[in-house]
CSV table of C-alpha atoms in Angstrom, one decimal:
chain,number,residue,atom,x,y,z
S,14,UNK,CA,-38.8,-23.8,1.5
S,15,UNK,CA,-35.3,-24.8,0.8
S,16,UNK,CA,-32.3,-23.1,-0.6
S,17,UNK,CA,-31.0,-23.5,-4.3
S,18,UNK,CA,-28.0,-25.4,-3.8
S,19,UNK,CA,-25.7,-23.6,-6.1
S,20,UNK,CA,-22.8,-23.7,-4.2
S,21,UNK,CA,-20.5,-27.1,-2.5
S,22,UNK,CA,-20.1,-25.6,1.0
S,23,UNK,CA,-17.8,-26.8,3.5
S,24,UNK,CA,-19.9,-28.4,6.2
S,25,UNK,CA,-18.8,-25.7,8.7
S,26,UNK,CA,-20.4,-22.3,10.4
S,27,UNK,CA,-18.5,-19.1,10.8
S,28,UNK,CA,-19.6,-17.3,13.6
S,29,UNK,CA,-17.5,-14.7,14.0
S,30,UNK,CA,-13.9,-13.0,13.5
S,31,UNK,CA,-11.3,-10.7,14.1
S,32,UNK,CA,-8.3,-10.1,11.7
S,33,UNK,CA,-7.1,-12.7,9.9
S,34,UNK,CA,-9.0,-15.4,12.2
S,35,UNK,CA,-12.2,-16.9,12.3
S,36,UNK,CA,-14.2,-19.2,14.7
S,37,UNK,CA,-16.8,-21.9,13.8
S,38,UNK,CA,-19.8,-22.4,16.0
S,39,UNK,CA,-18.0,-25.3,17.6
S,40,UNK,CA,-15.6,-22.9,18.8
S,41,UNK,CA,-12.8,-24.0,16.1
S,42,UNK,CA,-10.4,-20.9,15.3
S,43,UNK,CA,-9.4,-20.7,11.4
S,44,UNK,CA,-6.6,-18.9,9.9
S,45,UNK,CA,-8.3,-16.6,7.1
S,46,UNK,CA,-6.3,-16.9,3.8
S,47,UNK,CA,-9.1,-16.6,2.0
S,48,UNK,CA,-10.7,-13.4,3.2
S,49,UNK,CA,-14.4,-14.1,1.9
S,50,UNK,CA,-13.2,-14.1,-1.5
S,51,UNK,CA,-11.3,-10.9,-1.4
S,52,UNK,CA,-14.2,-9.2,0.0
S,53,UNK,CA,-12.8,-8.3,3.5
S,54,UNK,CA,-10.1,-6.2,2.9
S,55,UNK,CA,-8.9,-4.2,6.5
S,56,UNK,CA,-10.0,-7.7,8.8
S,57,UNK,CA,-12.9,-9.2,10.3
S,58,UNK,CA,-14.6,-7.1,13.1
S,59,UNK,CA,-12.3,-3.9,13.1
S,60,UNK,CA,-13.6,-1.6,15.7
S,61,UNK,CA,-13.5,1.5,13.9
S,62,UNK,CA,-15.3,-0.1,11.0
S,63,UNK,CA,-17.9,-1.6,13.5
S,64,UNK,CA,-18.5,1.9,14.9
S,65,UNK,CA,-18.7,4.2,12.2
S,66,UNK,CA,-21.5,1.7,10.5
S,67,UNK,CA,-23.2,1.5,14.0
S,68,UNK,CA,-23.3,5.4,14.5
S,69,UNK,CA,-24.6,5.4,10.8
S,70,UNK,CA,-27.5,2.9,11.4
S,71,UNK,CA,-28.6,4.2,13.9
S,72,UNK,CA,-28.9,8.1,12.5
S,73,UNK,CA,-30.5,6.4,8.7
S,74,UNK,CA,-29.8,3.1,7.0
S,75,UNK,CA,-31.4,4.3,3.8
S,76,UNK,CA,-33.0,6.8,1.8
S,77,UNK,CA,-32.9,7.1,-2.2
S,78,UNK,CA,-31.3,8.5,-4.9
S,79,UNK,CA,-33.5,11.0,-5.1
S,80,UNK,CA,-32.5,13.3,-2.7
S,81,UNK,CA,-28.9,14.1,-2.1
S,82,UNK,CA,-26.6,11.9,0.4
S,83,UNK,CA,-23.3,13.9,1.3
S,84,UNK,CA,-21.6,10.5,2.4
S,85,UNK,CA,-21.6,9.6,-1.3
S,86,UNK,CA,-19.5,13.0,-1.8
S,87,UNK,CA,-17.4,12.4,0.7
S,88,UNK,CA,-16.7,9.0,-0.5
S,89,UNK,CA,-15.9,9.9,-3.9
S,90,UNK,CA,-13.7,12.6,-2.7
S,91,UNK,CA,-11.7,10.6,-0.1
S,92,UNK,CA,-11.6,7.3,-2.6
S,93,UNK,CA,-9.7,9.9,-5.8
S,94,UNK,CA,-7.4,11.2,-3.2
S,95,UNK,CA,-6.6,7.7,-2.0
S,96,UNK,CA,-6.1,6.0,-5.5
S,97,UNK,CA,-4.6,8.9,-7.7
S,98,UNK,CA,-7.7,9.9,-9.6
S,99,UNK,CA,-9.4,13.0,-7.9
S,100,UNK,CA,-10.8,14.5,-11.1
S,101,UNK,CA,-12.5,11.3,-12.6
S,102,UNK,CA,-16.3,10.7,-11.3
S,103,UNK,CA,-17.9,8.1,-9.4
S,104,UNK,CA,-21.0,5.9,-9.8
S,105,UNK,CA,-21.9,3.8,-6.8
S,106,UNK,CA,-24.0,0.5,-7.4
S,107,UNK,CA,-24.1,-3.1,-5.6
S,108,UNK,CA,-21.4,-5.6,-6.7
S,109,UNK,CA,-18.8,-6.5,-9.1
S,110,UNK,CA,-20.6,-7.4,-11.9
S,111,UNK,CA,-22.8,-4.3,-11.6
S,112,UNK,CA,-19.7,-2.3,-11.6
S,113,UNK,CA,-18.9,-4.2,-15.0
S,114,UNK,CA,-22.4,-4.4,-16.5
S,115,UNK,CA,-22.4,-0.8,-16.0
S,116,UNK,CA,-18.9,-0.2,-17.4
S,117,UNK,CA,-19.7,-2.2,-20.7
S,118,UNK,CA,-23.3,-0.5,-21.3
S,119,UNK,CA,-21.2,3.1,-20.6
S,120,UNK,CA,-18.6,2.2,-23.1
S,121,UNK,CA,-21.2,1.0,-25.7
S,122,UNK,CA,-23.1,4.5,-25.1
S,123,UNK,CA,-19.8,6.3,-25.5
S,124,UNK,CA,-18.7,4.8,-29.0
S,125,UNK,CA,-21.8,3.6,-30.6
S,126,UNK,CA,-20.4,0.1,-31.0
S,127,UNK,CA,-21.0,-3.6,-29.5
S,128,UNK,CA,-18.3,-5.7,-29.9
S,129,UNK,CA,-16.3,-6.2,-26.6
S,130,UNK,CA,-12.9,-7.8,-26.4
S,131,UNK,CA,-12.2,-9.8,-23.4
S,132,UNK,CA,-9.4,-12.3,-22.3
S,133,UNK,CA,-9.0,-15.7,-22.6
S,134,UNK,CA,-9.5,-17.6,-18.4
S,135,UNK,CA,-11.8,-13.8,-17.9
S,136,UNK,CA,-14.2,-13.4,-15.1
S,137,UNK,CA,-16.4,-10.7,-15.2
S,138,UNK,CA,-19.8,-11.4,-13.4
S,139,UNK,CA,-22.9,-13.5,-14.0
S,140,UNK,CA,-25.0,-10.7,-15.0
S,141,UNK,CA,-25.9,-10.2,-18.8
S,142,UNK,CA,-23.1,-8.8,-20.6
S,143,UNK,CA,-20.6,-9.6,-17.5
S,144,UNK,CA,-21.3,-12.9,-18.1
S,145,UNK,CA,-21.2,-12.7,-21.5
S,146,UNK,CA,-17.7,-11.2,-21.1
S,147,UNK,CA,-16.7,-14.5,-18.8
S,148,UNK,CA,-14.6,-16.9,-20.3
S,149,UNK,CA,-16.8,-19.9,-19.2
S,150,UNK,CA,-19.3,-21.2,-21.6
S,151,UNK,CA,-20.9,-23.2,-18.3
S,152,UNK,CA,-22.1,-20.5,-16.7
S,153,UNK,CA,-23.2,-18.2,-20.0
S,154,UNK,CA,-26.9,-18.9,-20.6
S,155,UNK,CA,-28.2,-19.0,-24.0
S,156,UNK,CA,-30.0,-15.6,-23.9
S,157,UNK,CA,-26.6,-14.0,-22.8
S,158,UNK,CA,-25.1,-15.8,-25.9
S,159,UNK,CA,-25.1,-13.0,-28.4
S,160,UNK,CA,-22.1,-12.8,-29.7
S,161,UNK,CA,-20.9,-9.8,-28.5
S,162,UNK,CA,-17.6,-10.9,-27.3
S,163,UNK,CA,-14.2,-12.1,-28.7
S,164,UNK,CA,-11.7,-13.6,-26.1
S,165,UNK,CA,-7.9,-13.3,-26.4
S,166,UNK,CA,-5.0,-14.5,-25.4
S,167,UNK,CA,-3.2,-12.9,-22.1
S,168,UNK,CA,-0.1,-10.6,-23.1
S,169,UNK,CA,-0.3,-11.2,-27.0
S,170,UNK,CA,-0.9,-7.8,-28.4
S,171,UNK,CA,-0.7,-8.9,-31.9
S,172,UNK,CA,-3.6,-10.7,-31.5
S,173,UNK,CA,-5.7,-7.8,-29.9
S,174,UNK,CA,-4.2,-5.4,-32.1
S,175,UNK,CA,-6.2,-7.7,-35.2
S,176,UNK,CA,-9.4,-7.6,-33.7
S,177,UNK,CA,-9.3,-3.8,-32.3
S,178,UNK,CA,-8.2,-2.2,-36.5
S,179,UNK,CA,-11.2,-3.6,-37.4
S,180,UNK,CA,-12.9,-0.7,-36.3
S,181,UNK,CA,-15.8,-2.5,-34.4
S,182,UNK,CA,-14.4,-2.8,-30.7
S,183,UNK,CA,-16.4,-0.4,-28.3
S,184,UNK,CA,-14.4,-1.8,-25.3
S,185,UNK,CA,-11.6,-4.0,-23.9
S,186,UNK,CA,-12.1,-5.0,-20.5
S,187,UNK,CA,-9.1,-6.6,-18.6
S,188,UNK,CA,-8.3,-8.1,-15.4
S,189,UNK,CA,-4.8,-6.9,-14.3
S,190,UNK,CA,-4.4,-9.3,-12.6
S,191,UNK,CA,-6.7,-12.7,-13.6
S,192,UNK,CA,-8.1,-14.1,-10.2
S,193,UNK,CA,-10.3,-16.9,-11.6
S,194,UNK,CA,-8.2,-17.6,-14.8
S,195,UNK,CA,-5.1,-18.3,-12.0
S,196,UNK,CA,-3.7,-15.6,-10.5
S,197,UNK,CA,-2.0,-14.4,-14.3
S,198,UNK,CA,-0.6,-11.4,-14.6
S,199,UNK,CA,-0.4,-8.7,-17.5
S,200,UNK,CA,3.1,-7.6,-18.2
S,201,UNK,CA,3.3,-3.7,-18.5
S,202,UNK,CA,4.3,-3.8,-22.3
S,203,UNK,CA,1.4,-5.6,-23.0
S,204,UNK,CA,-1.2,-3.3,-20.9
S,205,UNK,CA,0.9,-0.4,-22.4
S,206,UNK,CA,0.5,-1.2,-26.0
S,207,UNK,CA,-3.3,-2.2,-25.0
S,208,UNK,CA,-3.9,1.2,-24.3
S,209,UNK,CA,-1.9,2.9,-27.0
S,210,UNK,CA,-4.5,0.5,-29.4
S,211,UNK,CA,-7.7,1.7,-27.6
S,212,UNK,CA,-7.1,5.2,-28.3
S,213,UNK,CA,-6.0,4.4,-31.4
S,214,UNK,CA,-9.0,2.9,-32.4
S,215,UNK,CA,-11.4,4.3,-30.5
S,216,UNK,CA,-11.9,1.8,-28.0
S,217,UNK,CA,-13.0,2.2,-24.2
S,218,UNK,CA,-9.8,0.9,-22.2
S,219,UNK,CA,-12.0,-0.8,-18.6
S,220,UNK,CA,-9.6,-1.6,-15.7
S,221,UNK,CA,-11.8,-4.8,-13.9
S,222,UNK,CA,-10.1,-3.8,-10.3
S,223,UNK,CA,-13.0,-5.9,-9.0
S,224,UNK,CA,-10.7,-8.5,-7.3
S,225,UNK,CA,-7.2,-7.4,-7.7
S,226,UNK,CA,-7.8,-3.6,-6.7
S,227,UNK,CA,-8.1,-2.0,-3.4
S,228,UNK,CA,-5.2,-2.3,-2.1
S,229,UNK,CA,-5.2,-6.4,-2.8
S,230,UNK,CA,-2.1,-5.7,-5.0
S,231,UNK,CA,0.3,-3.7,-3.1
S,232,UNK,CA,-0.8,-0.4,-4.9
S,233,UNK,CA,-4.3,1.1,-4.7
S,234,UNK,CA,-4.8,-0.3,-8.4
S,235,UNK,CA,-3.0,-3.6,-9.7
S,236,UNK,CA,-3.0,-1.7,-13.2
S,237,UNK,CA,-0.5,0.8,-11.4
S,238,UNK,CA,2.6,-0.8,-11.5
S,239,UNK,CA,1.8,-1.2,-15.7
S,240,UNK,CA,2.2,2.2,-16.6
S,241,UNK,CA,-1.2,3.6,-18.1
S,242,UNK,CA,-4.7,4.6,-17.0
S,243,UNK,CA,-7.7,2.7,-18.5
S,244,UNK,CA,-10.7,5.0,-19.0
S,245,UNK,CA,-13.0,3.0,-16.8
S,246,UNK,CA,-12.4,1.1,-13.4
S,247,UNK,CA,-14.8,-1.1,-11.7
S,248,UNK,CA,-14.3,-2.0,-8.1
S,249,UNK,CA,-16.0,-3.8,-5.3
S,250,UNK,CA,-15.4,-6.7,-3.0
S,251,UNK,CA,-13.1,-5.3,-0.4
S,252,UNK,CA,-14.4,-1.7,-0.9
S,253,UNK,CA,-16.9,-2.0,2.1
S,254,UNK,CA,-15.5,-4.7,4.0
S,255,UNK,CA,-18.5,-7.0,3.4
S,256,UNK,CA,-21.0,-4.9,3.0
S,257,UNK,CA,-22.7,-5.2,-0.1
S,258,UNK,CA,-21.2,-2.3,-2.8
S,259,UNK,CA,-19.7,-1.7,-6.2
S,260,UNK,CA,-18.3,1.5,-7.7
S,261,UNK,CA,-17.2,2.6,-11.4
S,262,UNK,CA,-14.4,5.1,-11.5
S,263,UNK,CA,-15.2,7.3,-14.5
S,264,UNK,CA,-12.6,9.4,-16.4
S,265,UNK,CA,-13.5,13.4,-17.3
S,266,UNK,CA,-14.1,12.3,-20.9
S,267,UNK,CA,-17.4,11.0,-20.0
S,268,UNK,CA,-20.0,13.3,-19.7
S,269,UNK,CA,-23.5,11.9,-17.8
S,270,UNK,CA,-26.7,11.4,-19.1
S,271,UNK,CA,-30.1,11.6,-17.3
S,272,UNK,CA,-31.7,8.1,-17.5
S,273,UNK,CA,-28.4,6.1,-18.9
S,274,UNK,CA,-27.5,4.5,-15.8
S,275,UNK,CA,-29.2,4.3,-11.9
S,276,UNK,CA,-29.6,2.1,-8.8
S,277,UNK,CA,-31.8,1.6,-6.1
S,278,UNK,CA,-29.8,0.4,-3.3
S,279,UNK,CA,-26.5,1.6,-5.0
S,280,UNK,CA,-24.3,4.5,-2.4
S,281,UNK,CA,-26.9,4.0,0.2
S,282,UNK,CA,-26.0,5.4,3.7
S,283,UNK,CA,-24.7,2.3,5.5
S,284,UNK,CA,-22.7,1.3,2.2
S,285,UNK,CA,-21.3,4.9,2.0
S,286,UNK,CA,-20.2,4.5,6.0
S,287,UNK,CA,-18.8,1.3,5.5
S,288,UNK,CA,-16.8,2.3,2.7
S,289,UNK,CA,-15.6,5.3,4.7
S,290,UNK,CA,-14.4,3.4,7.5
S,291,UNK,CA,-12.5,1.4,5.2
S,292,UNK,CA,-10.4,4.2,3.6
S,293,UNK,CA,-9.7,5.5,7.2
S,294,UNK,CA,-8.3,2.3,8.5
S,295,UNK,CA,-6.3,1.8,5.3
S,296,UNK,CA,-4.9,5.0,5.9
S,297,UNK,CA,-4.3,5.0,9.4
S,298,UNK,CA,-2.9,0.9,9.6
S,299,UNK,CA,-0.6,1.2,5.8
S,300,UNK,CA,-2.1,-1.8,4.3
S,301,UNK,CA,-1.5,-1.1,0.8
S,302,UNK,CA,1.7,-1.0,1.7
S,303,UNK,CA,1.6,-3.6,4.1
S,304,UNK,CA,0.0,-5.7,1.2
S,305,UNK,CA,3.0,-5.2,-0.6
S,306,UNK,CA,6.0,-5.8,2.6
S,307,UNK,CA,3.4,-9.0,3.4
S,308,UNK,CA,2.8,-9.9,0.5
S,309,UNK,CA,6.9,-9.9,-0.7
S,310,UNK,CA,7.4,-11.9,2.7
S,311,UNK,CA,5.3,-14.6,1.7
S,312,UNK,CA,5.6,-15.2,-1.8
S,313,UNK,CA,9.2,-15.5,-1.1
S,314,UNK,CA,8.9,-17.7,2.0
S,315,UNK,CA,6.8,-20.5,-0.2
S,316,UNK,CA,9.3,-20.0,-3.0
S,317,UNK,CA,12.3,-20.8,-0.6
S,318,UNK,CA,11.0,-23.5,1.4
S,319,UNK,CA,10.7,-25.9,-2.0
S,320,UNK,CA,7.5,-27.6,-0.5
S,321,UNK,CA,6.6,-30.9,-2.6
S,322,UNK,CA,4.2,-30.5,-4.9
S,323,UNK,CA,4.6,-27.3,-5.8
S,324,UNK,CA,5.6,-25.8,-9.0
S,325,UNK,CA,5.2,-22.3,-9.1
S,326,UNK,CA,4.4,-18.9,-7.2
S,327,UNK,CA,3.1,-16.1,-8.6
S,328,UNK,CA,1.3,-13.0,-7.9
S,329,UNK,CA,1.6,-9.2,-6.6
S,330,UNK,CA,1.2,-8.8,-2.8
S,331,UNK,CA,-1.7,-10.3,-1.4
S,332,UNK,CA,-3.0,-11.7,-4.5
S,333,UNK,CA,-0.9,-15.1,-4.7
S,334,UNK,CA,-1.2,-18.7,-6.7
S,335,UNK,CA,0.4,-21.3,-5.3
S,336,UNK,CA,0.5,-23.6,-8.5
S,337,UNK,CA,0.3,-27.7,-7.9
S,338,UNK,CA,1.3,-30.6,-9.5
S,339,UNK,CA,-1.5,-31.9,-8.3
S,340,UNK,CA,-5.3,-30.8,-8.0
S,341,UNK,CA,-5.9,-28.8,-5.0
S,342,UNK,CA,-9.1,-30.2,-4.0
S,343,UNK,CA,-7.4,-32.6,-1.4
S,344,UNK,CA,-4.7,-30.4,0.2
S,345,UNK,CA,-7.6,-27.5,0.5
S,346,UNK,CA,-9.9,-29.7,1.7
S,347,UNK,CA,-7.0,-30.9,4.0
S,348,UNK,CA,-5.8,-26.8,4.9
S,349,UNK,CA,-9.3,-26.5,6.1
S,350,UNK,CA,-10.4,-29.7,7.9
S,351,UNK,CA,-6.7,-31.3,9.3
S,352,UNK,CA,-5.2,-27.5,9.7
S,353,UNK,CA,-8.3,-24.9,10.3
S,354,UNK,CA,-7.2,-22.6,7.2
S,355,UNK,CA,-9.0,-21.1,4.9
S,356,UNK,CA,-7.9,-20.5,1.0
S,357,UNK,CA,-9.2,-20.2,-2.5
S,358,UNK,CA,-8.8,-21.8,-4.9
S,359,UNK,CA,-8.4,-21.8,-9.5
S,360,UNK,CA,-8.8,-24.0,-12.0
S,361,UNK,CA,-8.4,-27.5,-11.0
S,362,UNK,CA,-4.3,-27.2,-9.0
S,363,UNK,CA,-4.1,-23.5,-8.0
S,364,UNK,CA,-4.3,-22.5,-4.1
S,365,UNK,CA,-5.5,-18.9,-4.4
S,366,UNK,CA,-4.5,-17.1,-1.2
S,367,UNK,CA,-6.2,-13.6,-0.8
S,368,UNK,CA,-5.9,-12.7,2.9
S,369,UNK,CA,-7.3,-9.7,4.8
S,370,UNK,CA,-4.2,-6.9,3.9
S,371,UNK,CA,-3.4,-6.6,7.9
S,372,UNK,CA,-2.1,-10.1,7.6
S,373,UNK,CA,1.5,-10.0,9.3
S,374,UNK,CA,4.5,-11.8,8.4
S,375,UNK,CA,3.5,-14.2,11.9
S,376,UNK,CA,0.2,-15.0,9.8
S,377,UNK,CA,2.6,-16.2,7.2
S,378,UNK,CA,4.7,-18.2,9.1
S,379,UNK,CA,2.0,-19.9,10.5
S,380,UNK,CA,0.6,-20.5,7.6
S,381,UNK,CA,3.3,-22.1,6.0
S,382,UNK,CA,4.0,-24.2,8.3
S,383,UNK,CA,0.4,-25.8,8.2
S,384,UNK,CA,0.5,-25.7,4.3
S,385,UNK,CA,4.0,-27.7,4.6
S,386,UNK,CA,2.3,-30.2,7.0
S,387,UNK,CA,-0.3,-30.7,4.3
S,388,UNK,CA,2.0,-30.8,1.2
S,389,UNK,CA,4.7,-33.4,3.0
S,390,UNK,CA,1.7,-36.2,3.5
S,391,UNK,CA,-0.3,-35.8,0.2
């Protein structure tokens, strides 16, 4: 047997980390702009997070749902204090587009309604309606075509406000900062007036936090430097450090239901310990705020040194496009093979750069000066 080649991979083999660095099996160290894809949020191998999952694996790595597991109380307790919401609830599943699937079925349960507004560039998941509720027709099979979804223009509230008086909407889901669609950004009048609408109409307001939460933004919640609470937040990636888990954040308004929503492997007892770990060392180490010093630091740095080639930078702190005039796919390919660096990467000419938060401003300068090597030679 063979793997499904769904993804073009990079003909190289991590084999292990620490921070912001990486090393291939060859021995090669990598800086880490990319951090998995957002996914590891306090750094590659920290020791605290190392030891708290050890200690848990070796007590119990799993049990069900079915019986009570005080980590998942802990967890939802120490994750409201951390991000402002400590009388909402907490549903623990798997991955991001769980955490959205779930959101969208709650919403639909909550209002009675099916039509879901979404924006235009969204990313959502590959999973039925979070796929549905993705901006890509390539990747939207035709049994997830149904018709549920309308997609909109980013910070045109006129537009949204026509679709949402027609009654219909049971949701609005919204990236607050579009990680797929470019690294776009709402502005707060626009996420303000969104939510005004929602309650207007009767509409569930869902926060996808998924990429740009956690910390990634220089608050705990990109939506908090807008001005207004959604009723529903999904998160995952960097909420466990790489170990696999999703979460939806769920306002008092909604009241559970036996047999709406459940998981098998979701707040499991490794997950829960992973996820613990993290909170502690983003406590203890500041990296939402250092997210947002770093983050400052190096937006500014690439915007000052007028590197050829590129036209714009945007983003909140350690969620950054570097926009080209040219497609990336040679200078990343060049970043990684010519300067052992790892980034992301949007549409066809944006560098995506979404670090571990405890990269330091030394990280940055070393990464701009391999980023200027690459640009000055294209």
């Amino acid at each position: 047997m063979k793997l499904f080649d769904v993804y073009p991979l990079f003909p190289i083999t991590i084999e292990r980390g620490q921070g912001c660095h990486v090393w291939d099996a060859d021995g090669q160290e990598y800086l880490d702009l990319y951090g998995g894809h957002a996914v590891i949020s306090i750094g590659h191998s920290h020791p605290h997070y190392i030891q708290k999952v050890s200690e848990q694996l070796q007590k119990l790595g799993f049990y069900s749902n079915s019986v009570q597991n005080p980590l998942q109380q802990q967890l939802a307790e120490r994750l409201g204090r951390a991000c402002g919401y400590d009388n909402w609830q907490l549903f623990l599943i798997n991955s991001g587009a769980e955490a959205n699937e779930n959101a969208l079925k709650l919403a639909s349960f909550h209002t009675g309604r099916t039509r879901i507004l979404a924006l235009e560039k969204s990313f959502h998941g590959r999973t039925s309606l979070a796929v549905e509720a993705t901006n890509n027709p390539k990747i939207i099979a035709p049994v997830n075509a149904n018709g549920h979804v309308t997609y909109l223009p980013l910070n045109d509230l006129d537009a949204w406000q026509r679709e949402l008086s027609k009654g219909d909407v049971c949701a609005c889901i919204v990236e607050c900062i579009q990680g797929v669609g470019g690294i776009r950004l709402l502005t707060p009048e626009f996420w303000q007036g969104l939510r005004r609408l929602c309650t207007q109409y009767g509409a569930v307001l869902i926060a996808d936090e998924i990429q740009c939460g956690y910390g990634r933004s220089g608050r705990f919640f990109a939506h908090q430097w807008l001005g207004a609470a959604p009723d529903l937040i999904t998160v995952a990636k960097g909420i466990a450090n790489g170990f696999p888990m999703g979460a939806l954040l769920i306002s008092p308004e909604f009241q559970p239901v036996y047999g709406q929503l459940g998981t098998t492997f979701g707040g499991n007892h490794l997950a829960c310990a992973a996820a613990l770990a993290v909170l502690d060392v983003m406590e203890e180490e500041n990296l939402v705020q250092n997210a947002d010093r770093v983050g400052n630091y190096l937006m500014e740095k690439l915007r000052s040194m007028h590197l050829p080639h590129v036209t714009d930078v945007r983003g909140r702190g350690l969620m950054i496009g570097v926009e080209l005039d040219i497609p990336y796919k040679e200078v990343r390919n060049r970043l990684v093979h010519e300067q052992h660096c790892f980034t992301g990467c949007s549409g066809t000419t944006t560098l995506r750069l979404l670090p571990p938060l405890c990269l330091t401003t030394a990280d940055v300068d070393d990464f701009c000066q391999r980023l200027a090597t690459v640009l000055q030679s294209v």
